[in-house]
Amino acid sequence: MRQSARLLVIGLVTIVAALAQPAFAQDPIINHTPTVDTVPANSHPAPPAGWKQTCLIKAEDPPLPSPTCPVLRYNAMTYWVWADINNPVTMMIAAYDANGTLVQKWEKGGARYIWKITIDSVNHTVAFVGQANGTVTVSWAELGIAVSNDLAVAVISQQNLSCLLATNCQVTPTDTNAAIPLPQPAGGTGQLTTRTMVGQAGAPAAGKTLYAYRLDLTGASSQLEVSCATDLTVSFGAATPLNYANNQPGDVFVIQAGPSNVGVFSATRSGNDVLLVFNQPICASQGAKTTAFFGLASGSAPKAISAKLGWTSILAIDVPARGPAF
């Protein structure tokens, strides 16, 4: 995927410049991935015969019923968890469509009741945690959730992003800058900025750290038109989806900026690495010189990493950056 994506972008350098297309689309690109939601307990559909609803406030005994329940959502499907009316250590996971019609169900032993649901986007599994932390882990494939390495990309304004992070919509970012060792025949200077922003208590992204990256080649020059950066790979682990646009979850955000700032064409996961392909090359010669800030959210604090900057006709360039200590 990495080489094919880079070759595609390289081949489009001349075409993109000639057509003078916008740096990034204004409409968000959203691919649907599973998410966890919290809903009122009394909003549930009818359980199958012999099953009941028991959602817990906490995992520890004694079991205390909760006024809310965790549910799993994927496209138009909502997955509820039911308890057997005779209270054995078993649970039923049931998928309902948008009309509340039961579509599919799975009976699983090893846990009862439901306390929380967690998603593992790397291993493509969902964990249903019940009383005494009893856990049932089910693969995405078994639940009918398509396994894809493509991540959802969404465009968002800086103001809206700040409002995800703070109730007063004001955040103080932390920036670090790293010089890019430009390959010949490119000369001058280039810089990769890593910006971190932490979600404050009470905000939608509370407890999460947003990692934003920006490539700047305004100080670079080259005699070759195709001496350009095409993509960035960061070791990130599992990204936390947030409602960046249209109240739908995205994995990758691009902060909407001026027309000269390039965004992200696609984002693909390979293990813990995330490959972010620019929607046009960032060149040392004439043409686009900077990206907008783009990135992902994580529940882990920052650490120093070595990002890989894809460059035309050569192997990727190692550049210091920061990423989550997952």
Short mmCIF file of C-alpha atoms in Angstrom, two decimals, residues 172-316:
data_model
loop_
_atom_site.label_atom_id
_atom_site.label_comp_id
_atom_site.label_asym_id
_atom_site.label_seq_id
_atom_site.Cartn_x
_atom_site.Cartn_y
_atom_site.Cartn_z
CA THR A 172 -3.18 25.83 24.71
CA PRO A 173 -1.24 23.59 22.29
CA THR A 174 2.28 22.28 22.83
CA ASP A 175 4.46 22.44 19.69
CA THR A 176 7.79 20.79 18.92
CA ASN A 177 9.67 21.33 15.66
CA ALA A 178 12.09 18.99 13.95
CA ALA A 179 14.38 19.77 11.00
CA ILE A 180 13.92 17.51 7.98
CA PRO A 181 17.16 16.13 6.50
CA LEU A 182 16.33 17.06 2.90
CA PRO A 183 17.72 14.68 0.29
CA GLN A 184 19.70 15.94 -2.67
CA PRO A 185 19.12 17.73 -4.98
CA ALA A 186 16.80 19.56 -2.56
CA GLY A 187 18.46 22.22 -0.46
CA GLY A 188 17.50 24.73 2.18
CA THR A 189 15.39 23.84 5.19
CA GLY A 190 12.26 21.86 5.97
CA GLN A 191 10.38 21.36 9.21
CA LEU A 192 7.91 18.89 10.73
CA THR A 193 5.83 20.29 13.58
CA THR A 194 4.13 18.05 16.12
CA ARG A 195 1.32 19.75 18.04
CA THR A 196 -0.40 18.12 21.01
CA MET A 197 -3.66 19.31 22.56
CA VAL A 198 -5.21 17.71 25.66
CA GLY A 199 -8.95 17.32 26.24
CA GLN A 200 -10.13 19.02 29.41
CA ALA A 201 -12.66 17.72 31.94
CA GLY A 202 -16.24 17.98 30.75
CA ALA A 203 -15.32 18.34 27.07
CA PRO A 204 -16.25 15.72 24.43
CA ALA A 205 -12.57 14.72 24.09
CA ALA A 206 -11.84 14.79 27.85
CA GLY A 207 -8.79 12.71 28.75
CA LYS A 208 -7.68 12.33 25.13
CA THR A 209 -4.59 13.80 23.52
CA LEU A 210 -4.82 15.05 19.95
CA TYR A 211 -1.64 14.71 17.90
CA ALA A 212 -1.45 17.12 14.93
CA TYR A 213 1.36 17.21 12.35
CA ARG A 214 2.33 19.91 9.84
CA LEU A 215 4.98 19.73 7.13
CA ASP A 216 6.61 23.01 6.03
CA LEU A 217 8.97 23.21 3.04
CA THR A 218 8.77 26.97 2.50
CA GLY A 219 12.51 27.18 3.19
CA ALA A 220 13.43 24.44 0.70
CA SER A 221 14.41 24.61 -2.97
CA SER A 222 15.26 22.20 -5.76
CA GLN A 223 15.94 22.12 -9.49
CA LEU A 224 13.73 19.04 -9.85
CA GLU A 225 9.97 19.49 -9.99
CA VAL A 226 9.38 16.06 -8.46
CA SER A 227 11.59 16.53 -5.39
CA CYS A 228 8.57 16.27 -3.13
CA ALA A 229 7.15 14.76 0.06
CA THR A 230 4.15 12.53 -0.56
CA ASP A 231 3.13 10.98 2.78
CA LEU A 232 3.88 10.62 6.48
CA THR A 233 3.90 7.43 8.55
CA VAL A 234 3.62 7.58 12.34
CA SER A 235 3.67 4.77 14.90
CA PHE A 236 0.38 5.48 16.66
CA GLY A 237 -1.40 2.37 17.88
CA ALA A 238 -5.20 2.52 18.06
CA ALA A 239 -6.66 5.94 17.23
CA THR A 240 -9.66 7.19 19.22
CA PRO A 241 -12.55 8.16 16.90
CA LEU A 242 -14.11 11.55 17.65
CA ASN A 243 -17.08 13.42 16.17
CA TYR A 244 -14.99 15.77 14.04
CA ALA A 245 -17.67 16.48 11.42
CA ASN A 246 -21.44 16.20 10.99
CA ASN A 247 -21.76 14.44 14.36
CA GLN A 248 -20.16 11.32 12.87
CA PRO A 249 -16.97 9.70 14.16
CA GLY A 250 -13.73 10.10 12.25
CA ASP A 251 -10.29 8.63 12.92
CA VAL A 252 -8.17 11.33 11.28
CA PHE A 253 -8.78 15.08 11.33
CA VAL A 254 -7.55 17.81 8.98
CA ILE A 255 -7.78 21.36 10.34
CA GLN A 256 -9.36 23.53 7.70
CA ALA A 257 -6.93 26.25 6.67
CA GLY A 258 -6.09 28.43 3.66
CA PRO A 259 -6.18 27.16 0.05
CA SER A 260 -2.37 26.75 -0.03
CA ASN A 261 -2.37 24.22 2.81
CA VAL A 262 -2.54 20.61 1.63
CA GLY A 263 -4.71 18.06 3.44
CA VAL A 264 -4.86 14.26 3.64
CA PHE A 265 -6.06 12.15 0.72
CA SER A 266 -6.17 8.82 2.59
CA ALA A 267 -5.15 7.19 5.87
CA THR A 268 -4.32 3.49 6.19
CA ARG A 269 -3.34 1.37 9.18
CA SER A 270 -0.73 -1.38 9.04
CA GLY A 271 -0.29 -2.87 12.51
CA ASN A 272 0.49 0.08 14.77
CA ASP A 273 1.66 2.30 11.89
CA VAL A 274 -0.63 4.83 10.21
CA LEU A 275 0.21 5.95 6.66
CA LEU A 276 -1.18 9.41 5.84
CA VAL A 277 -1.03 10.24 2.12
CA PHE A 278 -1.19 13.94 1.17
CA ASN A 279 -3.76 14.90 -1.43
CA GLN A 280 -1.01 16.59 -3.42
CA PRO A 281 2.79 16.51 -3.05
CA ILE A 282 4.64 19.05 -0.90
CA CYS A 283 7.58 20.10 -3.06
CA ALA A 284 10.96 21.69 -2.49
CA SER A 285 10.58 23.42 -5.86
CA GLN A 286 7.54 25.41 -6.97
CA GLY A 287 4.08 24.22 -5.99
CA ALA A 288 2.55 23.43 -2.62
CA LYS A 289 4.92 24.12 0.25
CA THR A 290 2.98 23.29 3.43
CA THR A 291 0.30 20.97 4.76
CA ALA A 292 -2.53 21.92 7.04
CA PHE A 293 -2.32 20.48 10.55
CA PHE A 294 -3.64 16.92 10.47
CA GLY A 295 -3.61 14.07 12.96
CA LEU A 296 -5.33 11.62 15.27
CA ALA A 297 -6.52 11.30 18.87
CA SER A 298 -5.27 8.86 21.49
CA GLY A 299 -5.83 8.03 25.14
CA SER A 300 -2.05 7.81 25.68
CA ALA A 301 0.40 10.53 26.67
CA PRO A 302 3.14 11.67 24.25
CA LYS A 303 6.57 10.20 23.73
CA ALA A 304 9.38 10.83 21.24
CA ILE A 305 9.06 8.81 18.00
CA SER A 306 10.69 8.69 14.59
CA ALA A 307 8.16 9.46 11.86
CA LYS A 308 8.83 8.46 8.26
CA LEU A 309 8.38 11.08 5.54
CA GLY A 310 7.73 9.59 2.11
CA TRP A 311 9.81 11.28 -0.60
CA THR A 312 9.73 10.83 -4.36
CA SER A 313 12.17 8.31 -5.82
CA ILE A 314 13.91 7.44 -2.52
CA LEU A 315 13.28 5.54 0.68
CA ALA A 316 11.38 7.28 3.45
#
